[in-house]
Short mmCIF file of C-alpha atoms and ligand atoms in Angstrom, two decimals:
data_model
loop_
_atom_site.label_atom_id
_atom_site.label_comp_id
_atom_site.label_asym_id
_atom_site.label_seq_id
_atom_site.Cartn_x
_atom_site.Cartn_y
_atom_site.Cartn_z
CA MET O 1 147.87 79.62 64.32
CA ARG O 2 147.77 78.85 68.07
CA VAL O 3 150.77 80.23 69.97
CA TYR O 4 152.41 79.08 73.17
CA ASN O 5 151.17 81.69 75.60
CA PHE O 6 153.39 82.18 78.68
CA SER O 7 151.18 84.89 80.18
CA ALA O 8 150.91 85.03 83.97
CA GLY O 9 147.15 85.38 83.67
CA PRO O 10 144.73 85.21 82.03
CA SER O 11 146.60 82.30 80.55
CA MET O 12 146.33 79.29 78.26
CA LEU O 13 143.40 76.90 78.44
CA PRO O 14 143.53 73.30 77.18
CA ILE O 15 142.70 73.16 73.47
CA GLU O 16 140.28 70.24 74.05
CA VAL O 17 138.32 72.44 76.44
CA LEU O 18 138.17 75.36 74.03
CA GLN O 19 136.93 73.03 71.31
CA GLU O 20 134.26 71.59 73.58
CA ALA O 21 133.10 75.11 74.51
CA GLN O 22 133.00 76.02 70.84
CA LYS O 23 130.83 72.99 70.11
CA ASP O 24 128.43 73.99 72.89
CA LEU O 25 128.34 77.67 72.10
CA LEU O 26 125.08 77.90 70.16
CA ASP O 27 123.19 75.09 71.85
CA TYR O 28 124.22 73.82 75.26
CA ALA O 29 122.95 70.30 76.03
CA GLY O 30 119.83 70.69 73.90
CA SER O 31 118.76 73.89 75.68
CA GLY O 32 118.73 75.80 72.38
CA MET O 33 120.94 78.51 73.86
CA SER O 34 124.48 79.10 75.06
CA VAL O 35 125.54 79.09 78.71
CA CYS O 36 126.18 82.85 78.27
CA GLU O 37 122.48 83.40 77.68
CA MET O 38 120.72 81.14 80.15
CA SER O 39 119.14 81.87 83.50
CA HIS O 40 121.27 80.98 86.48
CA ARG O 41 118.04 79.52 87.94
CA SER O 42 117.62 77.07 85.03
CA LYS O 43 118.01 73.32 85.49
CA TYR O 44 120.90 73.39 82.99
CA TYR O 45 122.87 75.90 85.00
CA ASP O 46 122.04 74.24 88.29
CA ALA O 47 123.65 71.04 87.00
CA ILE O 48 126.78 72.95 85.92
CA ASN O 49 127.08 74.67 89.30
CA ASN O 50 126.72 71.41 91.22
CA GLU O 51 129.07 69.41 89.01
CA CYS O 52 131.71 72.11 89.18
CA ILE O 53 131.60 72.23 92.99
CA ALA O 54 131.67 68.42 93.18
CA LEU O 55 134.70 68.26 90.85
CA PHE O 56 136.62 70.81 92.95
CA ARG O 57 135.84 68.71 96.03
CA GLU O 58 136.95 65.49 94.38
CA LEU O 59 140.08 66.75 92.62
CA MET O 60 141.37 68.81 95.57
CA ASN O 61 140.33 66.18 98.09
CA ILE O 62 138.38 68.75 100.11
CA PRO O 63 137.10 67.37 103.44
CA GLU O 64 133.37 67.36 104.32
CA ASN O 65 133.75 70.13 106.89
CA TYR O 66 134.79 72.68 104.27
CA SER O 67 132.56 74.71 101.95
CA VAL O 68 133.39 75.56 98.35
CA ILE O 69 131.92 78.80 97.01
CA PHE O 70 132.11 80.81 93.81
CA VAL O 71 132.43 84.59 94.11
CA GLN O 72 133.47 87.53 91.95
CA GLY O 73 135.93 90.38 92.28
CA GLY O 74 139.10 88.36 91.68
CA GLY O 75 141.77 87.41 94.18
CA SER O 76 142.08 91.10 95.06
CA THR O 77 138.57 91.33 96.54
CA GLN O 78 139.47 88.50 98.90
CA PHE O 79 142.25 90.74 100.28
CA GLU O 80 139.44 92.65 102.03
CA ALA O 81 137.01 89.75 102.44
CA VAL O 82 139.57 87.82 104.51
CA PRO O 83 139.85 90.35 107.37
CA LEU O 84 136.16 91.27 107.19
CA ASN O 85 135.15 87.61 107.64
CA LEU O 86 137.85 86.50 110.04
CA LEU O 87 138.74 89.33 112.45
CA THR O 88 136.04 88.27 114.89
CA GLY O 89 138.07 87.12 117.91
CA SER O 90 141.12 89.06 119.06
CA GLY O 91 140.90 91.25 115.97
CA LYS O 92 144.56 90.43 115.26
CA ALA O 93 146.17 88.81 112.24
CA ASP O 94 149.73 88.22 111.05
CA TYR O 95 150.90 88.39 107.44
CA ILE O 96 153.92 86.93 105.73
CA VAL O 97 154.90 89.40 103.04
CA THR O 98 156.44 87.52 100.12
CA GLY O 99 155.61 89.83 97.23
CA ASN O 100 153.29 92.32 95.69
CA PHE O 101 150.05 90.41 96.21
CA ALA O 102 150.82 89.53 99.84
CA LYS O 103 151.69 93.17 100.48
CA LYS O 104 148.45 94.37 98.95
CA ALA O 105 146.52 91.93 101.13
CA TYR O 106 148.43 93.12 104.21
CA LYS O 107 147.72 96.78 103.44
CA GLU O 108 144.04 96.06 102.95
CA ALA O 109 143.83 94.24 106.30
CA LEU O 110 145.45 97.19 108.13
CA LYS O 111 142.14 99.02 107.75
CA TYR O 112 140.26 96.48 109.83
CA GLY O 113 142.32 95.33 112.81
CA ASP O 114 145.60 94.87 114.62
CA ILE O 115 147.74 93.54 111.79
CA ALA O 116 151.44 92.67 111.96
CA VAL O 117 154.12 91.34 109.62
CA ALA O 118 155.27 87.89 110.76
CA GLY O 119 158.02 87.74 108.16
CA SER O 120 159.05 89.44 104.94
CA SER O 121 161.47 88.80 102.09
CA GLU O 122 161.42 92.36 100.83
CA ASP O 123 165.06 92.82 101.98
CA LYS O 124 166.13 90.58 99.06
CA LYS O 125 163.55 91.71 96.55
CA PHE O 126 161.21 88.82 97.39
CA THR O 127 163.57 86.17 96.00
CA TYR O 128 162.97 83.71 98.85
CA ILE O 129 160.34 82.53 101.34
CA PRO O 130 161.08 83.79 104.88
CA LYS O 131 161.50 81.00 107.43
CA ASP O 132 162.22 83.04 110.57
CA LEU O 133 158.75 84.04 111.63
CA LYS O 134 157.33 86.02 114.52
CA ILE O 135 153.80 84.74 114.88
CA ARG O 136 151.70 86.11 117.75
CA ASP O 137 149.77 83.67 119.95
CA ASP O 138 146.27 85.06 119.86
CA ILE O 139 145.77 85.92 116.20
CA ASP O 140 142.55 85.21 114.32
CA TYR O 141 144.59 84.02 111.34
CA LEU O 142 148.00 83.81 109.66
CA TYR O 143 148.06 84.90 106.01
CA ILE O 144 150.32 83.61 103.24
CA CYS O 145 150.51 83.88 99.47
CA GLN O 146 151.52 80.33 98.62
CA ASN O 147 152.85 80.88 95.11
CA ASN O 148 154.22 84.30 94.27
CA THR O 149 153.31 84.83 90.66
CA ILE O 150 155.47 87.90 90.06
CA PHE O 151 158.66 86.83 91.84
CA GLY O 152 158.55 83.09 91.12
CA THR O 153 158.68 81.76 94.67
CA ARG O 154 156.57 79.11 96.35
CA TYR O 155 156.22 77.61 99.81
CA ALA O 156 157.73 74.13 99.59
CA LYS O 157 156.54 73.69 103.19
CA LEU O 158 153.74 75.53 104.98
CA PRO O 159 154.64 77.65 108.03
CA GLU O 160 154.12 75.96 111.40
CA THR O 161 151.19 77.53 113.19
CA LYS O 162 148.22 76.67 115.37
CA ALA O 163 146.37 79.67 113.98
CA ASN O 164 143.92 79.46 111.10
CA LEU O 165 146.05 79.49 107.98
CA VAL O 166 144.71 81.60 105.11
CA ALA O 167 146.34 81.06 101.71
CA ASP O 168 146.11 82.88 98.42
CA ILE O 169 146.53 80.04 95.90
CA SER O 170 145.55 82.04 92.81
CA SER O 171 148.54 80.90 90.79
CA ASN O 172 149.06 77.35 92.05
CA ILE O 173 145.57 75.94 92.61
CA LEU O 174 145.26 72.43 91.10
CA SER O 175 148.95 72.40 90.18
CA GLU O 176 150.15 70.41 93.18
CA LYS O 177 148.66 68.27 95.93
CA MET O 178 147.53 70.18 99.01
CA ASP O 179 146.38 68.93 102.38
CA ILE O 180 143.30 71.12 102.73
CA SER O 181 142.89 70.20 106.41
CA LYS O 182 146.00 72.28 107.17
CA TYR O 183 144.21 75.47 106.12
CA GLY O 184 141.32 77.54 107.41
CA VAL O 185 140.68 79.33 104.13
CA LEU O 186 142.05 79.09 100.59
CA PHE O 187 141.11 81.30 97.70
CA ALA O 188 142.05 81.68 94.04
CA GLY O 189 141.11 83.74 91.04
CA ALA O 190 140.36 81.34 88.20
CA GLN O 191 142.26 83.04 85.39
CA LYS O 192 145.69 81.53 86.08
CA ASN O 193 145.07 77.83 86.25
CA ILE O 194 141.37 77.14 85.79
CA ALA O 195 139.12 79.26 83.60
CA PRO O 196 138.53 82.69 82.06
CA ALA O 197 138.68 85.68 84.43
CA GLY O 198 135.56 86.49 86.44
CA LEU O 199 135.38 83.53 88.80
CA THR O 200 137.02 83.34 92.21
CA ILE O 201 136.85 80.17 94.27
CA VAL O 202 136.89 80.25 98.08
CA ILE O 203 137.36 77.12 100.18
CA VAL O 204 136.53 77.72 103.83
CA ARG O 205 136.39 75.49 106.90
CA ASN O 206 132.82 75.57 108.14
CA ASN O 207 133.63 76.85 111.63
CA LEU O 208 134.95 80.01 109.95
CA VAL O 209 131.72 80.61 108.06
CA THR O 210 130.20 83.31 110.27
CA ASP O 211 128.61 86.74 109.98
CA GLY O 212 132.14 88.15 110.22
CA MET O 213 132.79 91.69 111.39
CA LYS O 214 129.72 93.87 111.90
CA ILE O 215 130.76 96.06 108.98
CA CYS O 216 131.27 93.11 106.58
CA PRO O 217 129.21 93.81 103.43
CA THR O 218 126.73 91.10 102.45
CA MET O 219 128.47 90.41 99.17
CA LEU O 220 131.88 89.96 100.82
CA LYS O 221 130.50 87.64 103.50
CA TRP O 222 131.34 84.03 102.59
CA LYS O 223 128.27 82.88 104.54
CA THR O 224 126.05 84.61 101.98
CA GLN O 225 127.17 82.25 99.22
CA VAL O 226 127.63 79.22 101.50
CA ASP O 227 123.96 79.49 102.52
CA ASN O 228 122.85 79.81 98.89
CA ASN O 229 125.03 77.20 97.13
CA SER O 230 126.79 80.13 95.36
CA LEU O 231 123.47 81.27 93.85
CA TYR O 232 122.67 84.25 96.11
CA ASN O 233 122.99 86.54 93.09
CA THR O 234 123.95 86.04 89.43
CA PRO O 235 127.21 84.08 89.32
CA PRO O 236 129.80 84.32 86.51
CA CYS O 237 128.01 81.46 84.72
CA PHE O 238 130.27 81.12 81.70
CA PRO O 239 133.59 81.01 83.61
CA ILE O 240 132.04 78.45 85.99
CA TYR O 241 130.97 76.34 83.01
CA MET O 242 134.51 76.64 81.58
CA ALA O 243 135.93 75.66 84.97
CA MET O 244 133.72 72.56 84.91
CA LEU O 245 135.13 71.58 81.51
CA VAL O 246 138.70 72.17 82.68
CA LEU O 247 138.13 70.06 85.80
CA ARG O 248 136.60 67.22 83.76
CA HIS O 249 139.65 67.38 81.51
CA LEU O 250 142.01 67.38 84.49
CA LYS O 251 140.26 64.37 85.95
CA LYS O 252 140.67 62.50 82.67
CA LEU O 253 144.39 63.29 82.68
CA GLY O 254 144.82 61.72 86.11
CA GLY O 255 143.95 64.57 88.48
CA VAL O 256 146.15 66.83 90.55
CA GLU O 257 148.70 64.14 91.36
CA GLU O 258 149.45 63.67 87.67
CA MET O 259 149.47 67.44 87.05
CA GLN O 260 152.03 67.86 89.82
CA LYS O 261 154.33 65.30 88.18
CA ILE O 262 154.05 67.05 84.83
CA ASN O 263 154.54 70.49 86.41
CA GLU O 264 157.64 69.33 88.30
CA TYR O 265 159.01 67.91 85.07
CA LYS O 266 158.24 71.02 83.01
CA SER O 267 159.74 73.42 85.55
CA SER O 268 162.83 71.25 86.10
CA LEU O 269 163.54 71.26 82.35
CA LEU O 270 163.57 75.04 82.40
CA TYR O 271 165.43 75.54 85.70
CA ASP O 272 168.08 72.96 84.76
CA PHE O 273 168.66 74.68 81.46
CA ILE O 274 168.93 78.12 83.11
CA ASP O 275 171.22 76.84 85.90
CA ASN O 276 173.58 75.25 83.39
CA SER O 277 173.76 78.38 81.29
CA SER O 278 176.20 81.25 81.70
CA PHE O 279 173.90 83.50 79.66
CA TYR O 280 170.57 83.17 81.47
CA SER O 281 169.97 83.39 85.20
CA ASN O 282 167.20 83.08 87.79
CA GLY O 283 167.79 84.81 91.13
CA VAL O 284 165.34 82.83 93.28
CA ALA O 285 166.56 80.66 96.19
CA LYS O 286 166.54 77.12 94.77
CA GLU O 287 164.46 75.53 97.50
CA ASP O 288 161.76 78.19 97.11
CA ARG O 289 161.33 78.12 93.35
CA SER O 290 157.85 78.11 91.85
CA PHE O 291 156.69 75.34 89.52
CA MET O 292 154.34 77.79 87.84
CA ASN O 293 156.19 81.06 87.26
CA VAL O 294 159.83 81.09 86.17
CA PRO O 295 161.49 84.52 85.99
CA PHE O 296 164.83 84.79 84.23
CA VAL O 297 167.16 87.36 82.66
CA THR O 298 169.83 87.58 79.99
CA PRO O 299 173.06 89.54 80.72
CA ASN O 300 171.36 92.92 80.12
CA ALA O 301 168.05 94.74 79.72
CA ASP O 302 168.52 95.45 76.00
CA LEU O 303 168.95 91.75 75.31
CA ASP O 304 165.90 91.01 77.49
CA ALA O 305 163.79 93.29 75.31
CA LYS O 306 165.19 91.71 72.17
CA PHE O 307 164.49 88.25 73.57
CA VAL O 308 160.85 89.05 74.30
CA LYS O 309 160.34 90.52 70.85
CA GLU O 310 161.99 87.67 68.92
CA ALA O 311 160.36 84.97 71.03
CA GLY O 312 156.99 86.55 70.18
CA GLU O 313 157.83 86.42 66.48
CA ASN O 314 158.46 82.71 66.97
CA GLY O 315 155.08 81.95 68.51
CA LEU O 316 156.28 82.10 72.14
CA VAL O 317 154.28 85.03 73.48
CA SER O 318 153.79 87.06 76.68
CA LEU O 319 157.24 86.33 78.08
CA LYS O 320 157.89 89.87 79.32
CA GLY O 321 158.53 89.91 83.07
CA HIS O 322 156.37 91.88 85.49
CA ARG O 323 157.24 95.58 85.58
CA LEU O 324 158.42 95.19 89.21
CA VAL O 325 161.00 92.57 88.23
CA GLY O 326 161.90 93.19 84.58
CA GLY O 327 163.49 90.52 82.41
CA MET O 328 161.37 87.58 81.37
CA ARG O 329 158.86 85.34 83.08
CA ALA O 330 157.61 82.05 81.72
CA SER O 331 154.31 81.13 83.34
CA ILE O 332 153.88 77.42 82.79
CA TYR O 333 150.51 76.59 84.30
CA ASN O 334 148.69 73.26 83.92
CA ALA O 335 147.55 74.01 80.37
CA MET O 336 151.07 74.70 79.06
CA PRO O 337 152.13 71.51 77.26
CA VAL O 338 155.58 70.01 77.85
CA ASP O 339 156.19 70.74 74.18
CA GLY O 340 155.74 74.48 74.82
CA VAL O 341 158.52 74.43 77.42
CA LYS O 342 160.77 72.43 75.08
CA LYS O 343 160.15 74.93 72.29
CA LEU O 344 161.03 77.77 74.66
CA ILE O 345 164.30 76.09 75.64
CA GLU O 346 165.17 75.52 71.97
CA PHE O 347 164.57 79.19 71.31
CA MET O 348 166.67 80.18 74.33
CA LYS O 349 169.59 78.10 73.01
CA LYS O 350 169.38 79.69 69.59
CA PHE O 351 169.09 83.20 71.04
CA GLU O 352 172.13 82.63 73.24
CA ILE O 353 174.28 81.53 70.31
CA GLU O 354 173.20 84.53 68.24
CA ASN O 355 173.71 87.09 71.01
CA LYS O 356 176.59 85.89 73.16
C1 LIG F 401 146.80 87.28 89.93
C2 LIG F 401 146.91 87.18 91.40
C3 LIG F 401 146.10 87.94 92.26
C4 LIG F 401 145.16 89.00 91.77
O1 LIG F 401 144.09 88.44 91.20
P1 LIG F 401 142.92 89.31 90.53
O2 LIG F 401 141.96 88.23 90.15
O3 LIG F 401 143.49 90.04 89.37
O4 LIG F 401 142.39 90.22 91.57
C5 LIG F 401 146.22 87.73 93.60
N1 LIG F 401 147.08 86.83 94.10
C6 LIG F 401 147.89 86.09 93.31
C7 LIG F 401 148.82 85.12 93.92
C8 LIG F 401 147.83 86.25 91.93
O5 LIG F 401 148.63 85.51 91.15
#
């Protein structure tokens, strides 16, 4: 039986895509082998690589003067790649600290330059997006984490800045429309909204594709993959193939615009239910709420644990909140059907009646 999987990542993939991959597993496109087994220099893989890049460009409306590359090491490796590639002018960068991942990125950058905090929401346990910012004039970049997976916040509006904006979009890529021209660099691990873990996508404006800092390792330098169409070394071929299938599927469904509508609908069902309940609550500032990750609690920690356990027994799995937050978290990425959210709400109603 397939369950509704509310995991924050790796997370659900569309069933149609899994079935397609299953069909291809022994013999991809008449090659007589699976994508897991084939050379990344083969004509079959070359076609996958190029189609996947082209689909990212099309679906995210990425302008000509940006490069799209595939790298490894997850979102976390970009925490160090960002300063190593970009601290080439004043050597300064500002970070907005909105949660665990932003903080990790900030700490990593401290090793490489003059790094400051432009704003933080740590005073209120990261339950909002800071709007009062102190951004220095001569920075090489301003860093944000656009959707905060653990705390359930999201930038409804990007911060005003003339600096190059760098955004971690690991948990909201392809979930909402983005004006790419507003950013210098965007990056995302694939395992939240796109594909199996192992693939990280970096989108970088071409004037920021440089040799980076002198100490920048070859494999962390974006230019290395830009110059080689992401084939400098062996790429994560299978996750890239899966990403291609997911993007084809997304295109068929109507693209990012349609996904955004569905995601707004799904999240509003859940937030409306929570807001109208005296049993469940969500502590995030309303205007900063994520469409993708919805944390919530019952009146106490014992009931939270009971909720997670019983939900699991009912086919609603991985609802336990992050250890930094506790409670529950429903991650409702693109592949979570509306029906999954409705089933969750039905279960929440039943649980409330039984435990009030
Ligand atoms: C999951 C996540 C990361 C970490 O990604 P890894 O691929 O595990 O390194 C970074 N940033 C955000 C916003 C995330 O959701």
